[in-house]
Every structure is written in C-alpha cells, then in structure tokens.
mmCIF file of C-alpha atoms in Angstrom:
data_model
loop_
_atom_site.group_PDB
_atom_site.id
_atom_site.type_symbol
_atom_site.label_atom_id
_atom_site.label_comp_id
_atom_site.label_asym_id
_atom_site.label_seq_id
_atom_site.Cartn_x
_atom_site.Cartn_y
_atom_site.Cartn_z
ATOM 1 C CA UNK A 1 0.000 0.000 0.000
ATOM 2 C CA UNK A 2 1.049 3.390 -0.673
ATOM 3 C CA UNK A 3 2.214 6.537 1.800
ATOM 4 C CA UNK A 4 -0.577 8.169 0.613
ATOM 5 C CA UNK A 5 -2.765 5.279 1.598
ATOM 6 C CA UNK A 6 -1.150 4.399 4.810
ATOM 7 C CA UNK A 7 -2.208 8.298 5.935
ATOM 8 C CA UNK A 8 -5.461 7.634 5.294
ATOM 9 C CA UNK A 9 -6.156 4.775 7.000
ATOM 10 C CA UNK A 10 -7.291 4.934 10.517
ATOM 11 C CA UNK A 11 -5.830 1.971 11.666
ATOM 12 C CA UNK A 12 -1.981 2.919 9.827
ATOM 13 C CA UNK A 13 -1.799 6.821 11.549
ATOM 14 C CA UNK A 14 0.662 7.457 14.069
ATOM 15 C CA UNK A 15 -0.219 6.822 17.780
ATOM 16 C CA UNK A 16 -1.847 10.199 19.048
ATOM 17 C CA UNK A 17 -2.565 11.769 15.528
ATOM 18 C CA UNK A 18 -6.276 12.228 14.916
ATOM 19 C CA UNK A 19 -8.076 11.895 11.436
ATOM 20 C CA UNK A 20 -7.157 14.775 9.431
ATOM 21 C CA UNK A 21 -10.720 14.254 7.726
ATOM 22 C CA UNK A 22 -12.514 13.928 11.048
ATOM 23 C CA UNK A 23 -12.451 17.355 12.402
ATOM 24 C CA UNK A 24 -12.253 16.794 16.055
ATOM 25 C CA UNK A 25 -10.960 13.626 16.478
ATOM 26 C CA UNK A 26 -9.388 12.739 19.271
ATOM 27 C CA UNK A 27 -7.398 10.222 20.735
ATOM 28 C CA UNK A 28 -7.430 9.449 24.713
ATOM 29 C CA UNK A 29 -4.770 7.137 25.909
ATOM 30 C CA UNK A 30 -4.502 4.268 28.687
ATOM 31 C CA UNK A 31 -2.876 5.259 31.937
ATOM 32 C CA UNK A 32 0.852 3.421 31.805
ATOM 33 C CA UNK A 33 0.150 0.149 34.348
ATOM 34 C CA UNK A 34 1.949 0.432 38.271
ATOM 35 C CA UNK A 35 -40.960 1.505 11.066
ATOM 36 C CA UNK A 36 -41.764 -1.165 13.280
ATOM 37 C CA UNK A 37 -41.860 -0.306 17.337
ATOM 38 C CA UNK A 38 -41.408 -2.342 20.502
ATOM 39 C CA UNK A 39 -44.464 -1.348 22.988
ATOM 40 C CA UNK A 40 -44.677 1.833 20.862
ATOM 41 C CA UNK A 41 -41.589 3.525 21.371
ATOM 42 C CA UNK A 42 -38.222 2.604 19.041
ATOM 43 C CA UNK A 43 -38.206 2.578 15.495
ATOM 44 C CA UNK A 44 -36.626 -0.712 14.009
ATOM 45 C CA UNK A 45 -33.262 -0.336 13.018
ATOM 46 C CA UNK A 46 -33.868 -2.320 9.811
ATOM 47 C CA UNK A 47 -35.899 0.699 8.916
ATOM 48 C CA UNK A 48 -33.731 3.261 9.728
ATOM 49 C CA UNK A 49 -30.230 2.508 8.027
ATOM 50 C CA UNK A 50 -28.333 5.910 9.416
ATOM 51 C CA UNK A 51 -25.332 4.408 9.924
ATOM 52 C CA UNK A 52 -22.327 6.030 7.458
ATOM 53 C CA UNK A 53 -19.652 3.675 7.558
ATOM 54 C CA UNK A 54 -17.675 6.688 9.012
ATOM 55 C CA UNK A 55 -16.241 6.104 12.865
ATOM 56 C CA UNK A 56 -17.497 7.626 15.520
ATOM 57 C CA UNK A 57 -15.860 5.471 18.248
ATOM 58 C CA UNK A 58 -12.728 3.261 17.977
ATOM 59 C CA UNK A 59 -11.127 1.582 21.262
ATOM 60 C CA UNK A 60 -8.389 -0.326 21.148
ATOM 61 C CA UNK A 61 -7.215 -3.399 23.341
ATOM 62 C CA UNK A 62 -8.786 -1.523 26.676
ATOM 63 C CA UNK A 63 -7.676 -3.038 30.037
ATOM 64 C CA UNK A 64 -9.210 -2.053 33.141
ATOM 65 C CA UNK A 65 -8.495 -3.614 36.832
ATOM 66 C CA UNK A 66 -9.468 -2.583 39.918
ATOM 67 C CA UNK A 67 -7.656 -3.168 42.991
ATOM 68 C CA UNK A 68 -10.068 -4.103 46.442
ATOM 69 C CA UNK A 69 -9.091 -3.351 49.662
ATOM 70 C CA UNK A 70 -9.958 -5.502 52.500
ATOM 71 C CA UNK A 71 -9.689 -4.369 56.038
ATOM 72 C CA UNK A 72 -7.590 -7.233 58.182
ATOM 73 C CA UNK A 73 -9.435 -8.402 61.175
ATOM 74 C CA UNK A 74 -10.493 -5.989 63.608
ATOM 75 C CA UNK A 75 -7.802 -5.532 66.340
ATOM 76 C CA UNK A 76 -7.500 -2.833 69.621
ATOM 77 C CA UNK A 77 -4.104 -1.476 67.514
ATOM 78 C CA UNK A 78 -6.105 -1.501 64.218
ATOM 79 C CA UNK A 79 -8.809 0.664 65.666
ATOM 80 C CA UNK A 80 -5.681 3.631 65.540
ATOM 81 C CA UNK A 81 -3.723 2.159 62.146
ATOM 82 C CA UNK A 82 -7.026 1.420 60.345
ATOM 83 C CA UNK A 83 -4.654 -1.173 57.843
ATOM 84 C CA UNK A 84 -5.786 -3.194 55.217
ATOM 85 C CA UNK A 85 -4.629 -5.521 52.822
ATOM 86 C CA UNK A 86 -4.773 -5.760 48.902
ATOM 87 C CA UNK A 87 -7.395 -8.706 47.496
ATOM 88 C CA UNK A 88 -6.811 -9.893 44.337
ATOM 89 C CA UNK A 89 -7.416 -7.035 41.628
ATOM 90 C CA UNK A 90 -10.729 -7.267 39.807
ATOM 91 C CA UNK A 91 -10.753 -7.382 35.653
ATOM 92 C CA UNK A 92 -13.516 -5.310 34.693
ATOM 93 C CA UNK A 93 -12.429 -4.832 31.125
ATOM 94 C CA UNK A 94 -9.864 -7.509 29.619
ATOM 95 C CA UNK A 95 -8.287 -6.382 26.222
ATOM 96 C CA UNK A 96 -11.706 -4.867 24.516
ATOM 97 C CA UNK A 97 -11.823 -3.519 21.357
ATOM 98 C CA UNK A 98 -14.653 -1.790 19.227
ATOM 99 C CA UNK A 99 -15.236 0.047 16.388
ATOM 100 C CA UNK A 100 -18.714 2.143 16.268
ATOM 101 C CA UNK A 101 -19.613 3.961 12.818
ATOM 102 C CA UNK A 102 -21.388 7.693 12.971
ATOM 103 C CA UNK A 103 -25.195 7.103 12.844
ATOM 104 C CA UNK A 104 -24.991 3.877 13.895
ATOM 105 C CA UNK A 105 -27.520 2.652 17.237
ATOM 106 C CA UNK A 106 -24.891 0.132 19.266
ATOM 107 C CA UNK A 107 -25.833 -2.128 21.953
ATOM 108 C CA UNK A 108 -23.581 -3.671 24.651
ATOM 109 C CA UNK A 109 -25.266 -6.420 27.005
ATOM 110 C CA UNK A 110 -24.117 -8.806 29.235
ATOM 111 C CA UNK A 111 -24.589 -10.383 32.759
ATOM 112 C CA UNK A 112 -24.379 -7.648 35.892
ATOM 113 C CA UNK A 113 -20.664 -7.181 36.440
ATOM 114 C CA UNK A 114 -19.354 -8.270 33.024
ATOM 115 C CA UNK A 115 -18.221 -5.021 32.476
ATOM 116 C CA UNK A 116 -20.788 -2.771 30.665
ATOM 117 C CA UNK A 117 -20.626 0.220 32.786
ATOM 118 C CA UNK A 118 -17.307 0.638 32.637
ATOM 119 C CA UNK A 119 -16.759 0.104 29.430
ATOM 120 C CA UNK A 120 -19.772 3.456 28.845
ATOM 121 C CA UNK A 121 -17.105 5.233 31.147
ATOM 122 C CA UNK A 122 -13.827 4.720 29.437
ATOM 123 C CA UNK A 123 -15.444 5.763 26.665
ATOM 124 C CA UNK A 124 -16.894 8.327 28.007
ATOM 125 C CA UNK A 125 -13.463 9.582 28.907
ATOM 126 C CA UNK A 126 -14.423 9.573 33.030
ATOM 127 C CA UNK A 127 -12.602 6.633 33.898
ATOM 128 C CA UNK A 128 -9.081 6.238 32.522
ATOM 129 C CA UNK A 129 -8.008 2.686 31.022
ATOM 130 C CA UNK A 130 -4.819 0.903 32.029
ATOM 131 C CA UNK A 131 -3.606 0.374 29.185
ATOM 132 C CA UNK A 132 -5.535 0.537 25.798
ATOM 133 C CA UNK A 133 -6.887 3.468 23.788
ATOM 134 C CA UNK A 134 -10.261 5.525 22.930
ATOM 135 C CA UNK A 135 -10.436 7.810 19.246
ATOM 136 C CA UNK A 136 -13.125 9.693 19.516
ATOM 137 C CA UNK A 137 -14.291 11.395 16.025
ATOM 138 C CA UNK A 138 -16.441 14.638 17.322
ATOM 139 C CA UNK A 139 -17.238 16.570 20.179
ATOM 140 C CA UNK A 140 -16.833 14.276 23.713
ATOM 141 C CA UNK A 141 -19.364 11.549 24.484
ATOM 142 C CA UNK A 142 -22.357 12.994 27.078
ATOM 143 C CA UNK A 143 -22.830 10.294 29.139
ATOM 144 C CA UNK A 144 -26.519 9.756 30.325
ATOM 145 C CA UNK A 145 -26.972 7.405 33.635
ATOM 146 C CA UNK A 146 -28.775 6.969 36.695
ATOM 147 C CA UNK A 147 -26.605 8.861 39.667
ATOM 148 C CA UNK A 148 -24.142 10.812 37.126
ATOM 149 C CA UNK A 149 -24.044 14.514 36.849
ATOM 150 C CA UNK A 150 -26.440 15.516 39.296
ATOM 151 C CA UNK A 151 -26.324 16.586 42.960
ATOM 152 C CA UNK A 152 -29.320 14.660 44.634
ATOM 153 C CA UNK A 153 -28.968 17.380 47.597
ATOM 154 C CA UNK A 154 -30.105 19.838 45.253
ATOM 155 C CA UNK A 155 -32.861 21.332 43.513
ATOM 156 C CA UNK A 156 -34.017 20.263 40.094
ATOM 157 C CA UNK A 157 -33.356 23.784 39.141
ATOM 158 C CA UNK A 158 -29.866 23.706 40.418
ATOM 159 C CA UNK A 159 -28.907 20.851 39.178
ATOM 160 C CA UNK A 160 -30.468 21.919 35.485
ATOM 161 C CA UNK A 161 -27.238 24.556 35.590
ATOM 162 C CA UNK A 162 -24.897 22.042 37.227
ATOM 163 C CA UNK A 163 -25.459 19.965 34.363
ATOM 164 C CA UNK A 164 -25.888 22.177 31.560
ATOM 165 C CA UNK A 165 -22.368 23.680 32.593
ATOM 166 C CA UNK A 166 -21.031 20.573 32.877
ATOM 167 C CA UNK A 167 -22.207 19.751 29.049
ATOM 168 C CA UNK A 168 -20.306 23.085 28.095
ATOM 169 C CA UNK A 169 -22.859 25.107 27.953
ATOM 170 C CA UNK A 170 -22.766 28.491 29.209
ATOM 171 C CA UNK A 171 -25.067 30.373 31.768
ATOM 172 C CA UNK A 172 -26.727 32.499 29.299
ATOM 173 C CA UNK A 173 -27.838 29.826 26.848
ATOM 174 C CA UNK A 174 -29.205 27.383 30.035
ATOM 175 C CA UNK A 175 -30.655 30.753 30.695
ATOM 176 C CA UNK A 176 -32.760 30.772 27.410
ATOM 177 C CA UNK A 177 -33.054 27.082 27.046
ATOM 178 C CA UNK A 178 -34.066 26.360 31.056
ATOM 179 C CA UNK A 179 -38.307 26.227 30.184
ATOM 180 C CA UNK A 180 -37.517 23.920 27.295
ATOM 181 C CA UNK A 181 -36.036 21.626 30.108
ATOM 182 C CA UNK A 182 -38.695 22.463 32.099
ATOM 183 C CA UNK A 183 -41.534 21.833 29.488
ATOM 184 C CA UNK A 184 -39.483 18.635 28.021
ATOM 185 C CA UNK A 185 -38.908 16.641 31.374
ATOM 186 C CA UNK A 186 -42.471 17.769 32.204
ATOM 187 C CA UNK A 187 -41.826 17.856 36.106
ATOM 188 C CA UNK A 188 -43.889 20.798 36.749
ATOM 189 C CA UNK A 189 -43.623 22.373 40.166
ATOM 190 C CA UNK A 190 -41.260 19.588 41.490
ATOM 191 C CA UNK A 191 -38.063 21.937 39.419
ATOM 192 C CA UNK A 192 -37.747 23.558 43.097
ATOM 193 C CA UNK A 193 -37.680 20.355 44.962
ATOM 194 C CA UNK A 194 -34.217 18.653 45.790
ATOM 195 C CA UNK A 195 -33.523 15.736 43.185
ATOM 196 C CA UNK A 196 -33.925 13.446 46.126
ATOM 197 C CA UNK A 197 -37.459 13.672 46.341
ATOM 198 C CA UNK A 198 -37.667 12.469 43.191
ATOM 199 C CA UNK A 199 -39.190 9.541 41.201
ATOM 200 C CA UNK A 200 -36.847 7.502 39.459
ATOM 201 C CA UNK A 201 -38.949 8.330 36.275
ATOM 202 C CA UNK A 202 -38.352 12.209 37.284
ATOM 203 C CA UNK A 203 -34.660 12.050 37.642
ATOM 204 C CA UNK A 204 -34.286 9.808 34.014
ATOM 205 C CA UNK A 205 -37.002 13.006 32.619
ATOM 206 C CA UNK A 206 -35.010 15.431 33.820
ATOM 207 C CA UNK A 207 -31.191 14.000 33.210
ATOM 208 C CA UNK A 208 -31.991 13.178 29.676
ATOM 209 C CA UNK A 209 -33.572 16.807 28.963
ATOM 210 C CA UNK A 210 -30.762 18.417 30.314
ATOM 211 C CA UNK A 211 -28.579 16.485 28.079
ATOM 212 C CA UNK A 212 -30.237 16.942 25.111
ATOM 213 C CA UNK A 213 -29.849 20.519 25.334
ATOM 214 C CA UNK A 214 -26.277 20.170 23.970
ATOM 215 C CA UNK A 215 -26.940 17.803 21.076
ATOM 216 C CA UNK A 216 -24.129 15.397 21.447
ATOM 217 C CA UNK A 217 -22.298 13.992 18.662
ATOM 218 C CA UNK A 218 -22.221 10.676 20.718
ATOM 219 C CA UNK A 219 -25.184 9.571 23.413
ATOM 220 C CA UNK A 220 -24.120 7.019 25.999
ATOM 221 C CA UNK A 221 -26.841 5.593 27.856
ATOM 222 C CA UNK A 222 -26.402 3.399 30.778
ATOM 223 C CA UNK A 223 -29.930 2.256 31.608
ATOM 224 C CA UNK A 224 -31.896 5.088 31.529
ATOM 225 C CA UNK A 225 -34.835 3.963 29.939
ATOM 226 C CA UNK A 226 -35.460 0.699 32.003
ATOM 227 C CA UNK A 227 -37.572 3.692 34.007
ATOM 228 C CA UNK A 228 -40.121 6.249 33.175
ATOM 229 C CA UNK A 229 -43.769 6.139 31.506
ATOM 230 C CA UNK A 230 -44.522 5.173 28.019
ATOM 231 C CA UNK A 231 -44.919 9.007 27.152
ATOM 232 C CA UNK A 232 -41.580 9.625 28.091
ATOM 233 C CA UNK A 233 -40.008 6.880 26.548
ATOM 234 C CA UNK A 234 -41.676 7.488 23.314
ATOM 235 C CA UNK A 235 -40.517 11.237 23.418
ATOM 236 C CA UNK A 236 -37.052 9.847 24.348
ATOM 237 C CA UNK A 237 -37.083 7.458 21.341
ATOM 238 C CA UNK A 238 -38.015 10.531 18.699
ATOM 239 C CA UNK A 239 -35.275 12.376 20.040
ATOM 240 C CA UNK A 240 -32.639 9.872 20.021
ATOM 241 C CA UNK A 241 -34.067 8.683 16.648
ATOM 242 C CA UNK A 242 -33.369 12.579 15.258
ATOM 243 C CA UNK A 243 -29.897 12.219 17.059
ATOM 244 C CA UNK A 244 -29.379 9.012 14.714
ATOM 245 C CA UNK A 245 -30.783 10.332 11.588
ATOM 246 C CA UNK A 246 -27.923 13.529 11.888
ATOM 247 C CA UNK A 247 -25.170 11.197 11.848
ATOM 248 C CA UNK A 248 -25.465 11.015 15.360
ATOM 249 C CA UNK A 249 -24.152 7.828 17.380
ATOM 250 C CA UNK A 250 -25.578 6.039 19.735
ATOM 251 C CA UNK A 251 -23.789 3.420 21.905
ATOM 252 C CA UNK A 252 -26.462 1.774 24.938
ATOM 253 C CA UNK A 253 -26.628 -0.343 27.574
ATOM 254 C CA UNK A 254 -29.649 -1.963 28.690
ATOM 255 C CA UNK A 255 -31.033 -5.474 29.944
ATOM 256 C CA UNK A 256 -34.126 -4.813 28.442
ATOM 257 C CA UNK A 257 -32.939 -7.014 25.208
ATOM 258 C CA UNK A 258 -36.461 -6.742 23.242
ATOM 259 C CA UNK A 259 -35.937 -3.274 22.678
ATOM 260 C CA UNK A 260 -32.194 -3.638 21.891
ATOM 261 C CA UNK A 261 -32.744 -5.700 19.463
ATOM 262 C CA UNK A 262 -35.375 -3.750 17.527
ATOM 263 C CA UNK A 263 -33.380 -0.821 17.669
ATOM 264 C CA UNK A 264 -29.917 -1.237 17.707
ATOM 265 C CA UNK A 265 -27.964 -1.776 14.611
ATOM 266 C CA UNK A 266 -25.388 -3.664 15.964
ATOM 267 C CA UNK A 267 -24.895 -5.170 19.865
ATOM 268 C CA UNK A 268 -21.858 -6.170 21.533
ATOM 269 C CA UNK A 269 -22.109 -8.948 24.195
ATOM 270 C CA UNK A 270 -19.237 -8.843 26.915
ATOM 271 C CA UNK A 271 -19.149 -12.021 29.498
ATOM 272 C CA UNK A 272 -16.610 -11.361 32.457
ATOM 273 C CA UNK A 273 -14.477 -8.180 30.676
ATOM 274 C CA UNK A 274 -14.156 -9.839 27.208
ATOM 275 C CA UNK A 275 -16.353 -9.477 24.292
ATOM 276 C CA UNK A 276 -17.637 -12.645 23.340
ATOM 277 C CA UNK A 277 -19.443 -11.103 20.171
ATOM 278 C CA UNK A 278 -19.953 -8.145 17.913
ATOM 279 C CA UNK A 279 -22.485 -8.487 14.845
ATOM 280 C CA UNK A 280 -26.061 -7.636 14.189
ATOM 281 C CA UNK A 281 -28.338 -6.967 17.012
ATOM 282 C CA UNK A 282 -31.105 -10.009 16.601
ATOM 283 C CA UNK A 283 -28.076 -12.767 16.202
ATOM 284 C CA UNK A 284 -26.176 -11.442 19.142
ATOM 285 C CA UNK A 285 -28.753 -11.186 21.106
ATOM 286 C CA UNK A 286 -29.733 -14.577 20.492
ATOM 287 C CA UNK A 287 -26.048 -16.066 21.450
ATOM 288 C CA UNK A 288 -26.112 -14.536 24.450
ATOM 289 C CA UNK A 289 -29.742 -15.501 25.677
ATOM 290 C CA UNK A 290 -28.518 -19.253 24.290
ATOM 291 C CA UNK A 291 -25.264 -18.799 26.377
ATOM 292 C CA UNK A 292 -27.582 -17.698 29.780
ATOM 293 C CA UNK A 293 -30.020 -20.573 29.462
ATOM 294 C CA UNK A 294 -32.846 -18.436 28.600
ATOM 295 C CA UNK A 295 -35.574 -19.056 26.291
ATOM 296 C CA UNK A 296 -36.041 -16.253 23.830
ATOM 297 C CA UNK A 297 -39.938 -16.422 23.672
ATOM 298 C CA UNK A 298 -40.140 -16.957 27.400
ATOM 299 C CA UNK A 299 -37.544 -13.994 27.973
ATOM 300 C CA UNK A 300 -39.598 -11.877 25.297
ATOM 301 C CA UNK A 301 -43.075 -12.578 27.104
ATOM 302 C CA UNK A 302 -40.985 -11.449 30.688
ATOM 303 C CA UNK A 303 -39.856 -8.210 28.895
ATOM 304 C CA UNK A 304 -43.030 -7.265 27.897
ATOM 305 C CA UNK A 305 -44.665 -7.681 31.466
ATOM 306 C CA UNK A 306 -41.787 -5.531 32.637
ATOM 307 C CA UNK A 307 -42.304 -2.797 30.141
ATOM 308 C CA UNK A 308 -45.809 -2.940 31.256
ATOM 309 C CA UNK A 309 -45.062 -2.247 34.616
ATOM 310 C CA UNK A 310 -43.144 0.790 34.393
ATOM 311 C CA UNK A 311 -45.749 2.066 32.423
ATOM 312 C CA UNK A 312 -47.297 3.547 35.803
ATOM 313 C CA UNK A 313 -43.455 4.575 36.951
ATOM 314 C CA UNK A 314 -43.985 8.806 37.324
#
C-alpha cells in the first residue's frame, strides 16, 4: 500500500494523531500500568439505516483492573492504624476492542458485572483505562446514567445549571433554554424540589432533557430507559431517533434485550471483561440468551410484562 494510503487509513496513523478528515478527532490514551416499534416507542433499526460507515468510536485493546481493599481483622491497635490488605485485583475490562460507525444505534449487554458500565465510562473519557486506547471522532461523548451529573442534595433547578455547565454550555444559553427543560422533562412544580425527592422516572425526565440541550455527537446511555412512563419513553425514542438520523451515534446499555434488538444496529455482548461477540443486534442477542439458558420467547413474554409495569413509573 502506498504513503498516501497508509495516511489515510485509521488503523496505519501514528499513535496520538487524529483523522485529518474527522475534524475533532481525538485520541485518549490508557494510563501506563503500576418503522416497526417495541411497545410503541423505538423505530426498528432495519428501517432506519443511518449508519455512514464513518467512525465515531474506535477503542483499542482496553484493560481495566481494579484493585479491592480488605480491612484485616479488627484488632485494639487496628482501631488507631485502620490497615488493610490488597485482594486480588478485579478485571472489569480484559483487552476490549470496538469500532462504532457515525449514525450507527450500538448495543452492549451482558450479565451484571461483566463489564458494561465501565466500558460506557472509558469511553466516556471519566474513567481512565490501564492500558488501551479511545479515538473519539467529534465533540466528547455525554454520558446519560442513573446517579451521574447531578447533585441529589439539590434542587431540580440547580442541578439543570450544574449539568448544563457541565455539558459546556454556558449560563446564558441554560438561561434561554431552562423552560424547554422544564416543558421537556415535564416535572412541573417539582423543578424547586431537591432531586432526592424524586421519582426515578423524574430524575431519568429530567437528566436526559438536560442532556439533550447540547446535542451530542455521541449519546451514551447506561440504563436510563429501564424507568419512566410510556410518554416519556416514546418522546425519548423521537429524540434519540433525530440524534441518529444527523449522523449522530448512539452506543447503549440496557437489559431490556427486546428493545435492543429492535433498535440497535449492531450489539456487543461482553461475558466477564471480554467481548464474546460483535455483529447484528437479533443474532447477538440470540447467542447470548442461548449462552444464559434463557428461552427467547419466554424472555420476550418477561420483557413485555416488565415494560408494562413501568408504564405507571412517574
């Protein structure tokens, strides 16, 4: 292959150099180691076909361990040393890699623990790999998730600024965008009551239309519509729909699989820190309900009781 070639090629560029055409990419490096709907709400991503080929996302071999502390057995001299001693470290991500296009819907499931969260979080540029790397092609991923971004001690109001600053935006434009918030999370009253008082179908309203006000060029979503009415998940849908149809990208996590399946264009599924398979959403799926000993049609029946449920979540 050509020079000329080699430059353009993603995979050939010098460690550290982002895509000269990708404005905006960016490359975030390991630390060194010491038309159809499900229950009314998401278009089918068979329908859709947004995705450009282009990336949005590519992470390379990321490693991520976490070390436990245990405190020794409680002794009268331990009460004033307070030491512990080192467990065995955790591997919560074990040599991942993923490539996600622009436009493109991508799911990641998996078993509690096998590493989804974190993976949302290295990408997401919070939580820094041991060793491994993150290109990001746009503006930096907005990560949307139950508990992040928000001060629960505070008002709704409040935390409306606290997280439209912490999206880059500045005062004056959460100034003339805080009733669209308001009007969009459709909380009412409840804007001058401290997050804690809150429904978990409030706080997912209100996180998600604070979010939203910055238009990310990549969504990550870590659960956050396993709560909140139909209405609100329907509005959700349209909006991460238009997010998709600008070239948007989309990368979720979520246990509710009948909806991933319908819209996602692609899932990942990662089993104890490794990914065990990347391909299209249905197929994956499918694997990994095979793999957990779980019938699809009895797991599909189950999801649909659930999403009837939290139909009455406010």
């Amino acid at each position: 292959m050509s020079a000329a070639a080699d430059r353009d090629d993603p995979t050939k560029r010098a460690e550290g150099t982002p895509d000269p055409a990708a404005p905006g990419g960016k490359k975030r490096k390991g630390r060194k180691k010491d038309a159809d709907r499900v229950g009314g709400v998401f278009t089918s991503s068979t329908a859709r076909n947004t995705a450009t080929g282009d990336p949005a996302v590519i992470a390379k071999n990321l490693c991520v361990e976490f070390i436990p502390y245990v405190e020794r057995k409680p002794t009268f001299r331990g009460m004033f040393t307070r030491r512990k001693r080192r467990a065995n470290p955790v591997v919560a991500l074990d040599d991942v890699s993923l490539s996600i296009n622009k436009g493109e819907a991508f799911g990641v499931v998996g078993a509690n623990g096998a590493g989804k969260s974190t993976l949302l979080k290295v990408l997401a540029g919070t939580l820094p790999p041991d060793s491994g790397s993150v290109d990001i092609y746009g503006t930096s991923p907005s990560l949307l998730a139950l508990g992040v971004g928000f001060n629960r001690n505070l008002s709704g109001r409040r935390n409306v600024y606290l997280g439209g600053l912490g999206s880059g935006l500045r005062r004056s434009e959460i100034d003339e965008r805080f009733e669209q918030v308001v009007e969009y999370a459709d909380i009412g009253v409840a804007i001058d009551r401290p997050v804690n008082t809150y429904s978990s179908g409030m706080y997912s309203r209100l996180a998600f239309a604070v979010a939203m006000q910055s238009r990310p060029d990549i969504l990550l979503v870590d659960e956050l519509f396993s709560v909140g009415d139909q209405r609100f998940r329907a509005k959700s849908a349209e909006t991460m729909e238009q997010i998709l149809h600008d070239a948007g990208t989309i990368v979720m996590v979520s246990h509710s699989l009948g909806r991933m399946s319908k819209f996602c264009d692609r899932v990942a599924w990662i089993d104890k820190g490794k990914v065990q398979k990347v391909g299209e959403a249905a197929e994956v799926i499918e694997a990994y309900q095979v793999f957990s000993g779980v019938d699809s049609e009895e797991a599909r029946r189950f999801q649909e009781d659930i999403d009837e449920d939290q139909d009455f979540d406010d």
